PDB file of C-alpha atoms and ligand atoms in Angstrom:
ATOM      1  CA  MET R 127      49.267  34.093 203.986  1.00 78.00           C
ATOM      2  CA  ASN R 128      45.800  35.096 202.013  1.00 86.00           C
ATOM      3  CA  MET R 129      45.378  38.785 201.641  1.00 88.00           C
ATOM      4  CA  HIS R 130      42.216  40.373 200.266  1.00 94.00           C
ATOM      5  CA  LYS R 131      43.025  42.520 197.143  1.00 94.00           C
ATOM      6  CA  TYR R 132      41.927  46.048 198.698  1.00 95.00           C
ATOM      7  CA  GLU R 133      44.141  45.257 201.696  1.00 95.00           C
ATOM      8  CA  LYS R 134      47.451  44.804 199.400  1.00 95.00           C
ATOM      9  CA  ILE R 135      46.202  48.157 197.453  1.00 96.00           C
ATOM     10  CA  TRP R 136      45.941  50.052 200.536  1.00 96.00           C
ATOM     11  CA  LEU R 137      49.410  48.630 201.759  1.00 96.00           C
ATOM     12  CA  TYR R 138      51.019  49.445 198.617  1.00 96.00           C
ATOM     13  CA  PHE R 139      49.462  52.899 198.725  1.00 97.00           C
ATOM     14  CA  GLY R 140      50.612  53.355 202.564  1.00 97.00           C
ATOM     15  CA  THR R 141      53.996  52.549 201.889  1.00 97.00           C
ATOM     16  CA  LEU R 142      54.222  54.481 198.499  1.00 98.00           C
ATOM     17  CA  THR R 143      53.073  57.611 200.314  1.00 98.00           C
ATOM     18  CA  LEU R 144      55.359  57.204 203.148  1.00 98.00           C
ATOM     19  CA  LEU R 145      58.326  56.827 200.614  1.00 98.00           C
ATOM     20  CA  ILE R 146      57.211  59.781 198.964  1.00 98.00           C
ATOM     21  CA  PHE R 147      57.149  61.850 202.116  1.00 97.00           C
ATOM     22  CA  LEU R 148      60.593  60.547 203.041  1.00 97.00           C
ATOM     23  CA  ILE R 149      62.095  61.424 199.628  1.00 97.00           C
ATOM     24  CA  VAL R 150      60.294  65.282 200.053  1.00 96.00           C
ATOM     25  CA  VAL R 151      61.565  65.574 203.670  1.00 95.00           C
ATOM     26  CA  GLY R 152      65.116  64.113 202.462  1.00 95.00           C
ATOM     27  CA  VAL R 153      65.856  66.415 199.614  1.00 95.00           C
ATOM     28  CA  SER R 154      64.110  69.278 201.257  1.00 92.00           C
ATOM     29  CA  ALA R 155      66.724  68.951 204.121  1.00 91.00           C
ATOM     30  CA  PHE R 156      69.894  67.818 202.524  1.00 92.00           C
ATOM     31  CA  TYR R 157      69.762  68.967 199.090  1.00 91.00           C
ATOM     32  CA  MET R 158      68.084  72.315 199.750  1.00 88.00           C
ATOM     33  CA  GLY R 159      69.242  72.733 203.221  1.00 84.00           C
ATOM     34  CA  ASN R 160      66.143  73.616 204.977  1.00 83.00           C
ATOM     35  CA  GLN R 161      66.631  73.174 208.573  1.00 79.00           C
ATOM     36  CA  PRO R 162      64.332  73.879 211.518  1.00 74.00           C
ATOM     37  CA  PRO R 163      65.183  77.151 213.260  1.00 65.00           C
ATOM     38  CA  SER R 164      67.650  76.433 215.972  1.00 63.00           C
ATOM     39  CA  CYS R 165      67.794  78.094 219.444  1.00 58.00           C
ATOM     40  CA  ALA R 166      71.344  77.356 219.836  1.00 73.00           C
ATOM     41  CA  VAL R 167      72.422  81.000 220.361  1.00 80.00           C
ATOM     42  CA  THR R 168      72.091  82.276 223.658  1.00 86.00           C
ATOM     43  CA  LEU R 169      73.000  85.314 225.903  1.00 88.00           C
ATOM     44  CA  ASN R 170      72.379  86.488 229.392  1.00 90.00           C
ATOM     45  CA  PRO R 171      68.963  88.393 229.262  1.00 86.00           C
ATOM     46  CA  GLU R 172      70.251  90.451 232.138  1.00 89.00           C
ATOM     47  CA  ASN R 173      73.269  91.759 230.435  1.00 88.00           C
ATOM     48  CA  VAL R 174      72.081  92.482 226.908  1.00 88.00           C
ATOM     49  CA  ASP R 175      73.123  95.940 226.975  1.00 87.00           C
ATOM     50  CA  LYS R 176      76.642  94.955 227.628  1.00 89.00           C
ATOM     51  CA  THR R 177      76.800  92.093 225.199  1.00 88.00           C
ATOM     52  CA  ALA R 178      78.229  92.596 221.812  1.00 88.00           C
ATOM     53  CA  PRO R 179      76.747  93.431 219.341  1.00 91.00           C
ATOM     54  CA  PHE R 180      73.615  94.218 221.391  1.00 94.00           C
ATOM     55  CA  ASP R 181      75.370  97.004 223.256  1.00 93.00           C
ATOM     56  CA  ASP R 182      75.566  99.328 220.049  1.00 94.00           C
ATOM     57  CA  PRO R 183      71.988  98.247 218.011  1.00 95.00           C
ATOM     58  CA  GLY R 184      71.946  99.542 214.556  1.00 95.00           C
ATOM     59  CA  LEU R 185      72.514  99.129 211.011  1.00 96.00           C
ATOM     60  CA  ARG R 186      76.563  97.916 210.127  1.00 95.00           C
ATOM     61  CA  GLU R 187      77.475  97.366 206.449  1.00 95.00           C
ATOM     62  CA  ILE R 188      79.395  94.060 206.303  1.00 95.00           C
ATOM     63  CA  GLY R 189      79.849  93.865 202.618  1.00 94.00           C
ATOM     64  CA  GLU R 190      78.814  94.918 199.211  1.00 94.00           C
ATOM     65  CA  ASN R 191      75.206  95.847 199.745  1.00 94.00           C
ATOM     66  CA  GLU R 192      75.146  93.436 202.459  1.00 96.00           C
ATOM     67  CA  TYR R 193      74.134  94.891 205.855  1.00 97.00           C
ATOM     68  CA  GLN R 194      73.625  93.204 209.497  1.00 96.00           C
ATOM     69  CA  LEU R 195      70.805  94.953 211.621  1.00 97.00           C
ATOM     70  CA  THR R 196      71.061  94.561 215.653  1.00 96.00           C
ATOM     71  CA  ILE R 197      67.770  95.161 217.040  1.00 97.00           C
ATOM     72  CA  VAL R 198      67.060  95.036 221.036  1.00 96.00           C
ATOM     73  CA  ALA R 199      63.468  94.750 221.858  1.00 96.00           C
ATOM     74  CA  SER R 200      62.192  95.677 225.228  1.00 95.00           C
ATOM     75  CA  ALA R 201      58.567  96.799 226.717  1.00 94.00           C
ATOM     76  CA  PHE R 202      57.604  98.747 224.398  1.00 94.00           C
ATOM     77  CA  ASN R 203      60.232  99.932 222.315  1.00 95.00           C
ATOM     78  CA  TYR R 204      62.371  98.476 219.471  1.00 96.00           C
ATOM     79  CA  ASP R 205      66.069  99.962 219.569  1.00 96.00           C
ATOM     80  CA  VAL R 206      67.424 100.009 216.048  1.00 95.00           C
ATOM     81  CA  GLY R 207      69.806 102.406 216.712  1.00 93.00           C
ATOM     82  CA  THR R 208      68.345 105.524 215.647  1.00 93.00           C
ATOM     83  CA  ASP R 209      66.326 108.181 217.535  1.00 92.00           C
ATOM     84  CA  ASP R 210      63.352 108.216 215.040  1.00 94.00           C
ATOM     85  CA  LYS R 211      63.179 104.491 214.882  1.00 95.00           C
ATOM     86  CA  VAL R 212      63.682 104.610 211.197  1.00 96.00           C
ATOM     87  CA  VAL R 213      66.368 102.573 209.532  1.00 96.00           C
ATOM     88  CA  GLU R 214      66.991 103.372 205.813  1.00 96.00           C
ATOM     89  CA  ILE R 215      68.677 100.688 203.505  1.00 96.00           C
ATOM     90  CA  PRO R 216      69.146 100.722 199.919  1.00 96.00           C
ATOM     91  CA  LYS R 217      67.252  98.624 197.433  1.00 96.00           C
ATOM     92  CA  GLY R 218      68.702  95.347 196.884  1.00 95.00           C
ATOM     93  CA  ALA R 219      70.551  95.134 199.980  1.00 96.00           C
ATOM     94  CA  THR R 220      70.548  91.822 201.861  1.00 96.00           C
ATOM     95  CA  VAL R 221      69.955  92.505 205.592  1.00 96.00           C
ATOM     96  CA  HIS R 222      70.660  89.898 208.376  1.00 96.00           C
ATOM     97  CA  PHE R 223      68.677  90.817 211.159  1.00 96.00           C
ATOM     98  CA  ASN R 224      70.010  90.084 214.711  1.00 95.00           C
ATOM     99  CA  ALA R 225      67.539  90.531 217.413  1.00 95.00           C
ATOM    100  CA  THR R 226      66.769  89.747 221.132  1.00 95.00           C
ATOM    101  CA  THR R 227      64.635  90.909 223.836  1.00 95.00           C
ATOM    102  CA  LYS R 228      65.780  92.390 227.444  1.00 94.00           C
ATOM    103  CA  ASP R 229      62.445  91.360 229.135  1.00 94.00           C
ATOM    104  CA  VAL R 230      59.443  89.690 228.019  1.00 95.00           C
ATOM    105  CA  VAL R 231      58.664  87.407 224.741  1.00 96.00           C
ATOM    106  CA  HIS R 232      58.140  90.080 221.904  1.00 97.00           C
ATOM    107  CA  GLY R 233      57.129  89.336 218.124  1.00 96.00           C
ATOM    108  CA  PHE R 234      59.256  90.399 215.445  1.00 97.00           C
ATOM    109  CA  GLU R 235      57.213  90.898 212.152  1.00 97.00           C
ATOM    110  CA  LEU R 236      58.149  93.129 209.327  1.00 96.00           C
ATOM    111  CA  ALA R 237      55.002  93.535 207.472  1.00 95.00           C
ATOM    112  CA  GLY R 238      54.865  92.586 203.499  1.00 91.00           C
ATOM    113  CA  THR R 239      57.807  90.230 204.049  1.00 92.00           C
ATOM    114  CA  ASN R 240      58.913  86.931 205.188  1.00 90.00           C
ATOM    115  CA  VAL R 241      60.506  88.459 208.278  1.00 94.00           C
ATOM    116  CA  ASN R 242      58.559  87.097 211.206  1.00 94.00           C
ATOM    117  CA  MET R 243      60.363  85.710 214.456  1.00 94.00           C
ATOM    118  CA  MET R 244      59.679  85.221 218.023  1.00 94.00           C
ATOM    119  CA  LEU R 245      62.027  87.351 220.504  1.00 95.00           C
ATOM    120  CA  GLU R 246      62.547  85.273 223.619  1.00 93.00           C
ATOM    121  CA  PRO R 247      64.631  86.271 226.792  1.00 94.00           C
ATOM    122  CA  GLY R 248      68.159  84.642 226.817  1.00 92.00           C
ATOM    123  CA  TYR R 249      68.036  84.185 222.583  1.00 92.00           C
ATOM    124  CA  ILE R 250      69.407  85.635 219.684  1.00 92.00           C
ATOM    125  CA  SER R 251      67.013  85.376 216.912  1.00 92.00           C
ATOM    126  CA  THR R 252      68.299  85.716 213.323  1.00 92.00           C
ATOM    127  CA  TYR R 253      66.803  86.083 209.842  1.00 93.00           C
ATOM    128  CA  THR R 254      68.223  87.121 206.440  1.00 94.00           C
ATOM    129  CA  ASN R 255      65.967  89.058 203.888  1.00 94.00           C
ATOM    130  CA  THR R 256      67.002  90.605 200.606  1.00 95.00           C
ATOM    131  CA  PHE R 257      64.926  93.792 199.965  1.00 96.00           C
ATOM    132  CA  LYS R 258      64.185  93.823 196.070  1.00 95.00           C
ATOM    133  CA  HIS R 259      61.248  96.612 196.158  1.00 94.00           C
ATOM    134  CA  ALA R 260      61.424 100.045 197.427  1.00 95.00           C
ATOM    135  CA  GLY R 261      59.161 101.159 199.963  1.00 95.00           C
ATOM    136  CA  THR R 262      58.119 101.643 203.698  1.00 97.00           C
ATOM    137  CA  TYR R 263      58.249  98.397 205.854  1.00 97.00           C
ATOM    138  CA  THR R 264      56.811  98.358 209.258  1.00 97.00           C
ATOM    139  CA  LEU R 265      58.377  96.424 212.118  1.00 97.00           C
ATOM    140  CA  VAL R 266      55.596  95.475 214.532  1.00 97.00           C
ATOM    141  CA  CYS R 267      55.280  93.176 217.567  1.00 97.00           C
ATOM    142  CA  ASN R 268      53.109  90.096 217.131  1.00 95.00           C
ATOM    143  CA  GLU R 269      53.279  88.984 220.663  1.00 95.00           C
ATOM    144  CA  TYR R 270      51.175  90.447 223.383  1.00 96.00           C
ATOM    145  CA  CYS R 271      53.728  91.667 225.503  1.00 96.00           C
ATOM    146  CA  GLY R 272      51.790  93.950 227.870  1.00 94.00           C
ATOM    147  CA  THR R 273      49.984  97.429 228.016  1.00 95.00           C
ATOM    148  CA  GLY R 274      52.106  99.251 225.364  1.00 95.00           C
ATOM    149  CA  HIS R 275      52.311  96.329 222.824  1.00 96.00           C
ATOM    150  CA  HIS R 276      50.362  98.143 220.428  1.00 95.00           C
ATOM    151  CA  LEU R 277      52.622 101.056 220.611  1.00 94.00           C
ATOM    152  CA  MET R 278      55.953  98.809 219.664  1.00 96.00           C
ATOM    153  CA  ALA R 279      57.164  99.466 215.930  1.00 96.00           C
ATOM    154  CA  ALA R 280      60.005 100.782 214.150  1.00 96.00           C
ATOM    155  CA  THR R 281      60.358 101.595 210.094  1.00 97.00           C
ATOM    156  CA  ILE R 282      62.434 100.122 207.788  1.00 96.00           C
ATOM    157  CA  GLU R 283      62.796 102.484 204.505  1.00 96.00           C
ATOM    158  CA  VAL R 284      64.040 100.745 201.345  1.00 96.00           C
ATOM    159  CA  ILE R 285      65.185 103.413 199.236  1.00 95.00           C
ATOM    160  CA  GLU R 286      65.996 103.463 195.507  1.00 90.00           C
TER     161      GLU R 286
HETATM  162 CU1  LIG T 348      56.268  93.680 222.524  1.00 97.74          CU
HETATM  163 CU2  LIG T 348      53.908  92.960 221.966  1.00 97.74          CU
END
C-alpha cells in the first residue's frame, strides 16, 4: 500500500500521543494512586441523625495530630458539633472530613484550601486535608440550595 509521507507522519504522531496519554494515565492511576472520587459509601438520608458517626457531629482526635471532623449539612446549616459553628484545630493537623446532607444537595468548600466537595443526600463525602498554615478558614456552600443558601457557613480556626 502506498502511503503519502505526511499521512505516515500524522499516523506516527497520533499513535505516539495516544501512547503518551496512556502512560500518563497509567502512572497516575497505578503508581501515584490517583482514583476518581467514589460514591460507594451510602446511608439512608432520612436516618442521618441516627446513623453513626452523624448522630454526633464534631471533631474527634483519632491519632497524633490527626482528627476526624464529622459534619451534617441541612438547609441552611452546617452542624459541626459546636454552638458557634467554629472548629479549632492545631496547626499541622491532618483532618479527615466526613460529611453528608439531610435534605438537598449542598456544597462543601473550605475557602483557601483544596477541600471542595458536593454533598448529596444518601451519600457520604470524604476528603483529607493537612493544615500547614495557621488562619481562619470559612466553610461555604457553593451549590444553590434555597433561599438561605448564602447563610450557610461555618469556620475552621487553625491555631499555632
Ligand atoms: Cu447549602 Cu447552598
